[in-house]
C-alpha cells in the first residue's frame, strides 16, 4: 500500500480547507472578499478615467491574490508501504514519537479506503476524486489505452495543489511523484502532468515509482539535478534539507503566505534504507508477521490487529448497519500492497473491502518481512 495512516485526516482537512477557501464571500458581499467560485480569481474590471492630467489621476489598488486571513499551513506526509498496524500512533511496533505527538493533539481515523496501489492512491488523494476518474486505474508503468487506466490525469480534474495555489498558497512537492505516464517522463515532455503543471510551484524529487536513494535520478522542476560527489549522500536527507530550505525562504520573504507541502519519501525496502537504520531494528521483527499481528494491540485495545474470520458474517453485519460493532472487533490493518491478483481478494465488485482480504493482510506483515534478519 502506498498510503499514510493519516490519509483520511489529510483528505478531510484539505477538503475542508478548500471548501472554506472557495466559500469566501464574493466581491461586494460582506467583508468584501474576492469571488473565489471561479479559478483563477478574475481580475477586477478596468476602471475608466476621464482625467487627462496624469498628475491628478489616482491609480487603483494593485490586484493581488491572497489567501484568506488565518488560512493554515498544510503538510501531507505520504510514506510508502506503511499501514495502520505499523506506527505506534495506532498501536504498532514501530516507534513514531513525532507522529504520536501530532496524533495526541488531533484525530485518528480507524476506517479508511485505499486503492492498494501507489499511483492510484496518490492521484485520488491529491485530486479528491476516484482514481479511475483521473485515469489512474493502475500504476503509471502499467497504463493502457482503456478508459480510466491511461495513466494521464485529465486537465478537467483540478488538483488540490492548483486550487490552493490559485487561492494564494505557496505549494511544493518533495520526493516520489509516480503520477506521470512513463512515456511522458522524459526531458522532452510533454510536461502537462509533471508536478509543476499539477499545482506545485516547486518540485524536487523523482518521477517514477522508485529510485536509487544513494544515486537518484532527480528533477528540480523539469531540470535534471546533478548530484554532489558526496560518499555519504542519501536522498532522504537531501529532500528533507530542500524542503526545510524552501519553507524558510517562503516564511522569510512572504511570512503571511500559507504553504501547502507534499512530502513523499520512499523508505520501503532494504535497498533504499540506510544500514544504520536497519541495524537499529535488528532482531525486533524476527518473530514473523503472524506472531507480530498477535502482539500488536491496535488503538483502543482492539483485538490484536485481527479482523473477523467469517467473511459472510462480516458482510452481513455491514449490510445490516452494524459497522460499528464490526469495527470494534477489527483493527485498522493494512490492506495488501502491490499485485493485481490481490486486488480481487481485497475489493468487492461494489468497491467495499472484503473481510477475507483484510484478514489475510496482517498488521505487521510487510514490515516484518522487510526488517527482520535474513
Short mmCIF file of C-alpha atoms in Angstrom, two decimals:
data_model
loop_
_atom_site.label_atom_id
_atom_site.label_comp_id
_atom_site.label_asym_id
_atom_site.label_seq_id
_atom_site.Cartn_x
_atom_site.Cartn_y
_atom_site.Cartn_z
CA UNK A 1 0.00 0.00 0.00
CA UNK A 2 1.22 3.48 -0.81
CA UNK A 3 -0.70 5.29 1.84
CA UNK A 4 -0.04 7.10 5.09
CA UNK A 5 -2.14 6.18 8.15
CA UNK A 6 -3.40 9.75 8.40
CA UNK A 7 -4.72 9.66 4.81
CA UNK A 8 -8.33 10.25 5.82
CA UNK A 9 -7.28 13.07 8.14
CA UNK A 10 -5.42 14.70 5.28
CA UNK A 11 -8.32 14.31 2.86
CA UNK A 12 -10.78 15.65 5.43
CA UNK A 13 -8.51 18.55 6.36
CA UNK A 14 -7.65 19.52 2.78
CA UNK A 15 -11.25 19.09 1.65
CA UNK A 16 -12.48 21.32 4.45
CA UNK A 17 -9.73 23.84 3.73
CA UNK A 18 -10.53 24.05 0.02
CA UNK A 19 -14.24 24.27 0.77
CA UNK A 20 -13.60 27.11 3.22
CA UNK A 21 -11.36 28.96 0.78
CA UNK A 22 -13.80 28.65 -2.11
CA UNK A 23 -16.75 29.71 0.05
CA UNK A 24 -15.23 33.10 0.89
CA UNK A 25 -17.69 35.87 0.09
CA UNK A 26 -17.76 37.36 -3.37
CA UNK A 27 -16.81 40.92 -4.22
CA UNK A 28 -19.37 43.38 -2.89
CA UNK A 29 -20.60 40.99 -0.21
CA UNK A 30 -19.80 41.01 3.48
CA UNK A 31 -16.07 41.51 4.22
CA UNK A 32 -15.51 42.45 0.59
CA UNK A 33 -13.56 39.31 -0.33
CA UNK A 34 -12.85 38.27 -3.92
CA UNK A 35 -15.09 35.91 -5.81
CA UNK A 36 -13.38 32.53 -5.34
CA UNK A 37 -16.06 30.48 -7.04
CA UNK A 38 -14.14 30.65 -10.32
CA UNK A 39 -10.42 29.96 -10.63
CA UNK A 40 -8.18 31.68 -11.45
CA UNK A 41 -9.75 34.50 -9.47
CA UNK A 42 -10.69 37.08 -12.12
CA UNK A 43 -9.14 40.49 -12.08
CA UNK A 44 -11.49 43.40 -11.36
CA UNK A 45 -12.88 45.36 -14.27
CA UNK A 46 -10.57 48.04 -15.60
CA UNK A 47 -11.52 51.48 -14.30
CA UNK A 48 -12.41 54.23 -16.75
CA UNK A 49 -10.67 57.59 -16.49
CA UNK A 50 -11.82 60.95 -17.75
CA UNK A 51 -8.95 62.88 -16.13
CA UNK A 52 -6.44 63.84 -18.80
CA UNK A 53 -3.84 65.12 -16.32
CA UNK A 54 -1.81 62.10 -15.16
CA UNK A 55 -0.70 64.05 -12.09
CA UNK A 56 -4.27 64.15 -10.85
CA UNK A 57 -5.27 60.59 -11.80
CA UNK A 58 -5.42 58.09 -8.93
CA UNK A 59 -4.19 54.58 -9.56
CA UNK A 60 -6.47 51.71 -8.45
CA UNK A 61 -5.30 49.22 -5.79
CA UNK A 62 -2.84 46.64 -7.05
CA UNK A 63 -4.59 43.37 -7.82
CA UNK A 64 -3.04 40.53 -5.84
CA UNK A 65 -4.47 37.14 -4.92
CA UNK A 66 -4.09 36.42 -1.22
CA UNK A 67 -5.21 33.50 0.88
CA UNK A 68 -7.97 34.21 3.41
CA UNK A 69 -6.84 35.52 6.78
CA UNK A 70 -5.93 32.67 9.11
CA UNK A 71 -5.55 30.08 6.34
CA UNK A 72 -3.44 27.26 7.82
CA UNK A 73 -0.22 25.76 6.55
CA UNK A 74 -0.76 22.19 5.35
CA UNK A 75 1.78 19.35 5.18
CA UNK A 76 0.98 15.93 3.72
CA UNK A 77 3.47 13.18 4.55
CA UNK A 78 2.93 10.12 2.38
CA UNK A 79 5.07 7.08 3.24
CA UNK A 80 5.27 4.03 1.02
CA UNK A 81 4.03 0.69 2.36
CA UNK A 82 3.09 1.96 5.80
CA UNK A 83 -0.22 0.72 7.19
CA UNK A 84 -2.23 1.41 10.33
CA UNK A 85 -0.70 -1.51 12.21
CA UNK A 86 2.90 -0.27 11.93
CA UNK A 87 3.17 3.12 13.63
CA UNK A 88 3.00 3.32 17.42
CA UNK A 89 0.36 6.04 16.97
CA UNK A 90 -2.03 3.22 16.08
CA UNK A 91 -0.67 0.60 18.48
CA UNK A 92 2.03 -0.66 16.13
CA UNK A 93 5.54 -1.87 17.00
CA UNK A 94 7.47 0.92 15.23
CA UNK A 95 8.02 3.91 17.47
CA UNK A 96 6.96 7.20 15.84
CA UNK A 97 7.19 9.77 18.65
CA UNK A 98 6.71 12.83 16.43
CA UNK A 99 3.65 11.33 14.78
CA UNK A 100 2.39 10.29 18.22
CA UNK A 101 2.62 13.89 19.41
CA UNK A 102 0.66 15.09 16.38
CA UNK A 103 -1.96 12.37 16.85
CA UNK A 104 -2.43 13.23 20.52
CA UNK A 105 -3.42 16.75 19.51
CA UNK A 106 -5.65 15.76 16.63
CA UNK A 107 -7.84 12.98 15.30
CA UNK A 108 -7.09 9.38 14.40
CA UNK A 109 -9.36 7.60 11.95
CA UNK A 110 -9.78 3.82 12.06
CA UNK A 111 -11.76 3.40 8.86
CA UNK A 112 -10.23 4.26 5.54
CA UNK A 113 -10.10 3.46 1.85
CA UNK A 114 -7.02 2.90 -0.25
CA UNK A 115 -6.68 1.77 -3.82
CA UNK A 116 -3.97 -0.71 -2.68
CA UNK A 117 -1.60 0.63 -5.32
CA UNK A 118 0.77 3.57 -5.47
CA UNK A 119 -0.17 5.85 -8.36
CA UNK A 120 -3.96 5.45 -7.91
CA UNK A 121 -3.83 6.26 -4.19
CA UNK A 122 -1.69 9.33 -4.78
CA UNK A 123 -3.85 10.58 -7.64
CA UNK A 124 -7.04 10.12 -5.60
CA UNK A 125 -5.53 11.80 -2.56
CA UNK A 126 -4.33 14.85 -4.47
CA UNK A 127 -7.46 15.33 -6.54
CA UNK A 128 -10.27 14.24 -4.20
CA UNK A 129 -11.62 12.03 -7.00
CA UNK A 130 -12.00 8.33 -7.67
CA UNK A 131 -8.76 7.05 -9.16
CA UNK A 132 -10.48 5.79 -12.31
CA UNK A 133 -11.94 9.27 -12.85
CA UNK A 134 -8.39 10.60 -13.06
CA UNK A 135 -7.29 7.72 -15.35
CA UNK A 136 -5.14 6.06 -12.71
CA UNK A 137 -6.54 2.53 -12.58
CA UNK A 138 -3.02 1.10 -12.23
CA UNK A 139 0.47 2.35 -11.56
CA UNK A 140 1.73 4.52 -14.40
CA UNK A 141 4.07 1.83 -15.75
CA UNK A 142 1.06 -0.45 -16.37
CA UNK A 143 -1.10 2.15 -18.07
CA UNK A 144 -3.12 1.13 -21.11
CA UNK A 145 -5.34 2.88 -23.63
CA UNK A 146 -8.50 1.70 -21.87
CA UNK A 147 -10.69 4.37 -20.21
CA UNK A 148 -9.80 5.03 -16.59
CA UNK A 149 -6.38 3.40 -16.91
CA UNK A 150 -4.40 5.62 -19.29
CA UNK A 151 -2.11 7.00 -16.59
CA UNK A 152 -2.81 10.51 -17.86
CA UNK A 153 -4.60 12.75 -15.39
CA UNK A 154 -7.19 14.73 -17.40
CA UNK A 155 -6.99 18.50 -17.45
CA UNK A 156 -10.62 18.62 -16.31
CA UNK A 157 -9.59 17.25 -12.88
CA UNK A 158 -8.29 20.22 -10.92
CA UNK A 159 -5.53 19.15 -8.45
CA UNK A 160 -5.91 20.30 -4.86
CA UNK A 161 -2.48 21.92 -5.08
CA UNK A 162 -3.61 24.01 -8.04
CA UNK A 163 -6.79 25.08 -6.25
CA UNK A 164 -4.78 26.24 -3.26
CA UNK A 165 -2.10 27.90 -5.41
CA UNK A 166 -4.73 29.93 -7.23
CA UNK A 167 -6.09 30.98 -3.84
CA UNK A 168 -2.80 32.46 -2.67
CA UNK A 169 -0.87 29.46 -1.32
CA UNK A 170 2.76 28.61 -1.91
CA UNK A 171 2.94 24.96 -2.99
CA UNK A 172 5.80 22.47 -3.09
CA UNK A 173 6.29 18.72 -3.58
CA UNK A 174 9.33 16.73 -2.49
CA UNK A 175 10.26 13.10 -3.06
CA UNK A 176 8.34 10.50 -5.02
CA UNK A 177 5.78 11.52 -7.65
CA UNK A 178 4.70 8.45 -9.67
CA UNK A 179 1.78 10.17 -11.38
CA UNK A 180 3.25 10.83 -14.80
CA UNK A 181 2.86 8.22 -17.55
CA UNK A 182 6.17 6.52 -18.33
CA UNK A 183 6.25 7.83 -21.92
CA UNK A 184 5.77 11.41 -20.66
CA UNK A 185 8.53 11.28 -18.03
CA UNK A 186 11.36 12.30 -20.34
CA UNK A 187 13.22 15.54 -20.87
CA UNK A 188 11.14 16.26 -23.98
CA UNK A 189 7.84 16.12 -22.10
CA UNK A 190 5.01 16.78 -22.53
CA UNK A 191 5.09 18.39 -19.10
CA UNK A 192 1.34 18.76 -18.50
CA UNK A 193 1.34 16.01 -15.89
CA UNK A 194 4.64 16.87 -14.23
CA UNK A 195 4.36 18.29 -10.69
CA UNK A 196 4.92 21.92 -11.69
CA UNK A 197 1.94 21.64 -14.07
CA UNK A 198 -0.17 19.94 -11.40
CA UNK A 199 -0.32 22.86 -9.00
CA UNK A 200 3.14 22.84 -7.41
CA UNK A 201 5.38 25.89 -7.63
CA UNK A 202 8.34 23.78 -6.52
CA UNK A 203 9.23 20.14 -7.16
CA UNK A 204 12.35 18.31 -6.03
CA UNK A 205 12.25 14.57 -6.46
CA UNK A 206 11.87 11.68 -8.91
CA UNK A 207 9.04 10.93 -11.31
CA UNK A 208 8.92 7.13 -11.25
CA UNK A 209 7.92 4.54 -8.66
CA UNK A 210 11.34 4.17 -7.06
CA UNK A 211 14.94 5.24 -7.43
CA UNK A 212 18.39 4.54 -6.03
CA UNK A 213 18.46 6.53 -2.80
CA UNK A 214 22.26 6.93 -2.96
CA UNK A 215 22.37 7.93 -6.63
CA UNK A 216 18.83 9.01 -7.54
CA UNK A 217 17.67 10.35 -10.88
CA UNK A 218 16.19 13.64 -9.74
CA UNK A 219 14.47 16.69 -11.16
CA UNK A 220 14.25 20.18 -9.78
CA UNK A 221 11.12 21.35 -11.54
CA UNK A 222 11.73 19.92 -15.03
CA UNK A 223 15.54 20.22 -14.95
CA UNK A 224 17.69 17.21 -14.15
CA UNK A 225 19.72 17.52 -10.94
CA UNK A 226 23.48 16.98 -10.91
CA UNK A 227 24.20 15.13 -7.67
CA UNK A 228 27.14 16.05 -5.43
CA UNK A 229 30.15 13.72 -5.18
CA UNK A 230 29.49 13.03 -1.50
CA UNK A 231 30.08 9.41 -0.41
CA UNK A 232 27.59 9.90 2.43
CA UNK A 233 24.82 11.24 0.19
CA UNK A 234 21.33 9.86 0.75
CA UNK A 235 18.18 11.19 -0.89
CA UNK A 236 16.10 11.18 2.30
CA UNK A 237 18.48 13.71 3.86
CA UNK A 238 18.69 15.69 0.63
CA UNK A 239 14.93 16.02 0.12
CA UNK A 240 14.43 16.94 3.78
CA UNK A 241 17.07 19.65 3.55
CA UNK A 242 15.45 21.01 0.38
CA UNK A 243 12.00 21.05 1.99
CA UNK A 244 13.28 22.84 5.11
CA UNK A 245 15.11 25.41 2.98
CA UNK A 246 12.01 26.06 0.87
CA UNK A 247 9.88 26.64 3.97
CA UNK A 248 12.46 29.04 5.41
CA UNK A 249 12.62 31.06 2.19
CA UNK A 250 8.84 31.21 1.98
CA UNK A 251 8.42 32.42 5.53
CA UNK A 252 11.27 34.91 5.24
CA UNK A 253 10.08 36.50 2.01
CA UNK A 254 6.31 36.13 2.37
CA UNK A 255 5.51 35.46 6.06
CA UNK A 256 1.75 35.94 5.57
CA UNK A 257 1.55 33.46 2.69
CA UNK A 258 0.40 29.97 3.78
CA UNK A 259 2.11 26.86 2.42
CA UNK A 260 0.93 23.53 1.09
CA UNK A 261 3.68 20.89 1.15
CA UNK A 262 3.57 17.34 -0.18
CA UNK A 263 6.43 15.32 1.36
CA UNK A 264 6.72 11.79 -0.03
CA UNK A 265 9.78 9.74 0.96
CA UNK A 266 10.28 6.17 -0.24
CA UNK A 267 11.86 4.11 2.59
CA UNK A 268 10.05 0.91 1.71
CA UNK A 269 12.78 -1.63 1.02
CA UNK A 270 16.12 -2.59 2.48
CA UNK A 271 17.89 -1.34 -0.62
CA UNK A 272 16.58 2.21 -0.04
CA UNK A 273 17.25 2.34 3.70
CA UNK A 274 20.49 3.36 5.37
CA UNK A 275 22.36 0.48 7.07
CA UNK A 276 22.34 2.31 10.40
CA UNK A 277 18.54 2.45 10.32
CA UNK A 278 18.34 -1.26 9.53
CA UNK A 279 20.75 -2.03 12.39
CA UNK A 280 18.57 -0.10 14.80
CA UNK A 281 15.75 -2.61 14.29
CA UNK A 282 17.85 -5.76 14.00
CA UNK A 283 16.10 -8.74 15.57
CA UNK A 284 12.95 -6.88 16.57
CA UNK A 285 10.84 -8.48 13.84
CA UNK A 286 12.33 -11.97 13.79
CA UNK A 287 9.12 -13.46 15.19
CA UNK A 288 7.43 -13.01 11.80
CA UNK A 289 4.26 -11.23 10.84
CA UNK A 290 1.84 -13.87 12.17
CA UNK A 291 3.19 -13.53 15.69
CA UNK A 292 3.62 -9.79 15.33
CA UNK A 293 -0.05 -9.44 14.45
CA UNK A 294 -0.99 -11.20 17.68
CA UNK A 295 1.33 -8.93 19.67
CA UNK A 296 0.04 -5.70 18.16
CA UNK A 297 -2.81 -4.40 20.34
CA UNK A 298 -4.08 -1.76 17.93
CA UNK A 299 -5.73 1.50 19.03
CA UNK A 300 -8.34 1.50 21.79
CA UNK A 301 -7.48 -2.07 22.82
CA UNK A 302 -8.77 -3.62 19.61
CA UNK A 303 -8.36 -7.33 19.21
CA UNK A 304 -4.73 -7.86 18.27
CA UNK A 305 -5.00 -6.32 14.84
CA UNK A 306 -7.24 -9.17 13.66
CA UNK A 307 -10.31 -8.72 11.53
CA UNK A 308 -13.31 -11.01 11.61
CA UNK A 309 -12.52 -14.53 10.35
CA UNK A 310 -16.03 -15.02 9.00
CA UNK A 311 -16.44 -13.04 5.75
CA UNK A 312 -20.14 -13.82 5.43
CA UNK A 313 -20.83 -12.66 8.95
CA UNK A 314 -18.78 -9.52 8.46
CA UNK A 315 -20.64 -8.69 5.23
CA UNK A 316 -23.99 -9.34 6.86
CA UNK A 317 -23.12 -7.10 9.79
CA UNK A 318 -22.10 -4.34 7.44
CA UNK A 319 -25.21 -4.64 5.31
CA UNK A 320 -27.41 -4.56 8.45
CA UNK A 321 -25.87 -1.33 9.64
CA UNK A 322 -23.71 -2.96 12.31
CA UNK A 323 -20.45 -1.50 11.05
CA UNK A 324 -19.69 -0.03 14.44
CA UNK A 325 -19.75 -3.42 16.08
CA UNK A 326 -17.57 -4.84 13.33
CA UNK A 327 -15.03 -2.05 13.77
CA UNK A 328 -14.81 -2.83 17.47
CA UNK A 329 -13.66 -6.34 16.52
CA UNK A 330 -11.48 -5.37 13.57
CA UNK A 331 -8.39 -3.28 13.97
CA UNK A 332 -7.44 -1.00 11.08
CA UNK A 333 -4.99 -3.38 9.46
CA UNK A 334 -3.04 -2.80 6.29
CA UNK A 335 -4.58 -3.96 3.00
CA UNK A 336 -2.20 -5.74 0.62
CA UNK A 337 0.18 -3.51 -1.26
CA UNK A 338 1.20 -4.34 -4.79
CA UNK A 339 -0.03 -7.13 -7.02
CA UNK A 340 -3.06 -7.09 -9.28
CA UNK A 341 -4.06 -10.59 -8.14
CA UNK A 342 -4.53 -9.33 -4.59
CA UNK A 343 -6.97 -6.68 -5.68
CA UNK A 344 -9.54 -9.37 -6.40
CA UNK A 345 -9.26 -10.66 -2.86
CA UNK A 346 -9.45 -7.25 -1.23
CA UNK A 347 -12.22 -5.42 -3.08
CA UNK A 348 -15.80 -6.43 -3.64
CA UNK A 349 -17.36 -5.51 -7.00
CA UNK A 350 -19.09 -2.59 -5.25
CA UNK A 351 -15.73 -1.32 -4.04
CA UNK A 352 -16.09 -2.44 -0.44
CA UNK A 353 -13.16 -4.15 1.25
CA UNK A 354 -13.72 -7.86 1.69
CA UNK A 355 -13.23 -9.16 5.23
CA UNK A 356 -11.22 -12.14 3.97
CA UNK A 357 -8.81 -9.81 2.19
CA UNK A 358 -8.39 -7.74 5.33
CA UNK A 359 -7.81 -10.79 7.47
CA UNK A 360 -5.06 -12.05 5.17
CA UNK A 361 -3.16 -8.77 5.43
CA UNK A 362 -1.73 -8.72 8.95
CA UNK A 363 -0.77 -5.57 10.79
CA UNK A 364 2.95 -6.13 10.51
CA UNK A 365 3.20 -8.46 7.52
CA UNK A 366 5.24 -6.36 5.14
CA UNK A 367 7.45 -4.72 7.72
CA UNK A 368 8.26 -7.98 9.45
CA UNK A 369 9.38 -9.35 6.11
CA UNK A 370 11.40 -6.27 5.22
CA UNK A 371 13.17 -5.62 8.51
CA UNK A 372 13.68 -8.98 10.20
CA UNK A 373 17.09 -10.60 9.99
CA UNK A 374 17.54 -12.79 6.93
#
